Amino acid sequence: MPWNKLKELLISILQNLGLAWWVEVSTRNPHCIYYFGPFLNGSDAQTASRGYVEDLETEDAQGIIVNVKKCKPKNLTIAEDLGELIDRKVKPAFSGQFQ
């Protein structure tokens, strides 16, 4: 089995068990929490987090805090300033993780 397919399978299993790694990014302005993932390990998640922070900085987000952790988020975006949950649907976007 090719490594990419095996990695996808492992991530899927970990995600189902709630053991996959995710990048949680909180911003003070706007007051939001974003989840990016899932990832096979914390190192991959940490490496990917740099790009997410750069994107948010480009959008003038302020007070950015990054936390890499094992979790199973129900919503990928929580926009607290708007008083709503924005459901981006939890679907792994594997293609961007295998470069």
Tab-separated table of C-alpha atoms in Angstrom:
chain	number	residue	atom	x	y	z
A	1	MET	CA	0.000	0.000	0.000
A	2	PRO	CA	1.448	3.420	-0.940
A	3	TRP	CA	2.430	5.637	2.002
A	4	ASN	CA	-0.150	8.333	1.145
A	5	LYS	CA	-3.016	5.820	1.242
A	6	LEU	CA	-1.697	4.251	4.444
A	7	LYS	CA	-1.340	7.682	6.039
A	8	GLU	CA	-4.920	8.587	5.071
A	9	LEU	CA	-6.153	5.331	6.590
A	10	LEU	CA	-4.215	5.905	9.831
A	11	ILE	CA	-5.484	9.473	10.134
A	12	SER	CA	-9.047	8.289	9.536
A	13	ILE	CA	-8.737	5.658	12.271
A	14	LEU	CA	-7.220	8.147	14.709
A	15	GLN	CA	-9.921	10.694	13.879
A	16	ASN	CA	-12.682	8.171	14.546
A	17	LEU	CA	-11.096	7.396	17.916
A	18	GLY	CA	-10.643	11.083	18.773
A	19	LEU	CA	-6.856	10.657	18.765
A	20	ALA	CA	-5.940	12.637	15.640
A	21	TRP	CA	-3.933	15.843	15.984
A	22	TRP	CA	-5.559	19.188	15.197
A	23	VAL	CA	-4.411	22.790	15.065
A	24	GLU	CA	-6.658	25.034	17.155
A	25	VAL	CA	-6.216	28.712	16.312
A	26	SER	CA	-7.951	31.348	18.449
A	27	THR	CA	-8.131	34.980	17.487
A	28	ARG	CA	-9.012	37.909	19.721
A	29	ASN	CA	-10.268	40.089	16.864
A	30	PRO	CA	-12.413	38.695	15.386
A	31	HIS	CA	-13.168	36.500	18.388
A	32	CYS	CA	-13.075	33.102	16.681
A	33	ILE	CA	-11.737	29.608	17.126
A	34	TYR	CA	-10.647	27.662	14.050
A	35	TYR	CA	-9.720	23.992	13.789
A	36	PHE	CA	-7.461	22.639	11.036
A	37	GLY	CA	-6.718	18.974	10.521
A	38	PRO	CA	-6.713	16.115	11.143
A	39	PHE	CA	-3.032	15.188	11.235
A	40	LEU	CA	-1.199	11.952	11.982
A	41	ASN	CA	1.135	13.545	14.534
A	42	GLY	CA	1.790	16.750	16.403
A	43	SER	CA	4.853	17.589	14.359
A	44	ASP	CA	2.889	17.609	11.084
A	45	ALA	CA	0.194	19.748	12.707
A	46	GLN	CA	2.756	22.204	14.099
A	47	THR	CA	4.423	22.559	10.698
A	48	ALA	CA	1.083	23.189	8.968
A	49	SER	CA	0.026	25.740	11.611
A	50	ARG	CA	2.472	28.317	10.228
A	51	GLY	CA	0.466	28.598	7.014
A	52	TYR	CA	-2.817	29.001	8.883
A	53	VAL	CA	-1.357	31.792	11.015
A	54	GLU	CA	0.025	33.552	7.923
A	55	ASP	CA	-3.415	33.416	6.294
A	56	LEU	CA	-5.090	34.891	9.363
A	57	GLU	CA	-2.442	37.617	9.632
A	58	THR	CA	-3.114	38.490	5.979
A	59	GLU	CA	-6.775	38.894	6.943
A	60	ASP	CA	-5.715	41.270	9.768
A	61	ALA	CA	-6.753	38.918	12.574
A	62	GLN	CA	-5.274	39.967	15.920
A	63	GLY	CA	-4.368	38.136	19.114
A	64	ILE	CA	-3.608	34.848	17.393
A	65	ILE	CA	-2.961	31.870	19.685
A	66	VAL	CA	-2.062	28.428	18.309
A	67	ASN	CA	-2.595	25.192	20.196
A	68	VAL	CA	-1.724	21.806	18.676
A	69	LYS	CA	-3.641	19.019	20.372
A	70	LYS	CA	-5.422	15.718	20.049
A	71	CYS	CA	-9.138	16.304	19.799
A	72	LYS	CA	-12.238	15.656	17.716
A	73	PRO	CA	-13.858	19.022	16.967
A	74	LYS	CA	-17.558	19.070	16.149
A	75	ASN	CA	-17.315	22.419	14.357
A	76	LEU	CA	-14.321	23.733	12.480
A	77	THR	CA	-15.101	27.411	13.034
A	78	ILE	CA	-16.665	29.013	16.082
A	79	ALA	CA	-17.339	32.703	15.477
A	80	GLU	CA	-18.119	33.948	18.976
A	81	ASP	CA	-18.368	37.609	17.915
A	82	LEU	CA	-21.248	36.647	15.656
A	83	GLY	CA	-22.851	34.391	18.253
A	84	GLU	CA	-22.828	31.441	15.894
A	85	LEU	CA	-21.103	28.257	14.946
A	86	ILE	CA	-20.024	28.058	11.345
A	87	ASP	CA	-20.011	24.427	10.326
A	88	ARG	CA	-17.374	23.993	7.643
A	89	LYS	CA	-18.087	20.250	7.909
A	90	VAL	CA	-15.366	18.077	9.331
A	91	LYS	CA	-13.895	16.491	6.228
A	92	PRO	CA	-10.199	15.696	6.092
A	93	ALA	CA	-8.431	17.541	3.296
A	94	PHE	CA	-5.653	15.049	2.874
A	95	SER	CA	-4.218	16.311	-0.384
A	96	GLY	CA	-2.663	19.378	1.218
A	97	GLN	CA	-0.872	17.324	3.862
A	98	PHE	CA	1.211	15.090	1.607
A	99	GLN	CA	3.614	17.498	0.011
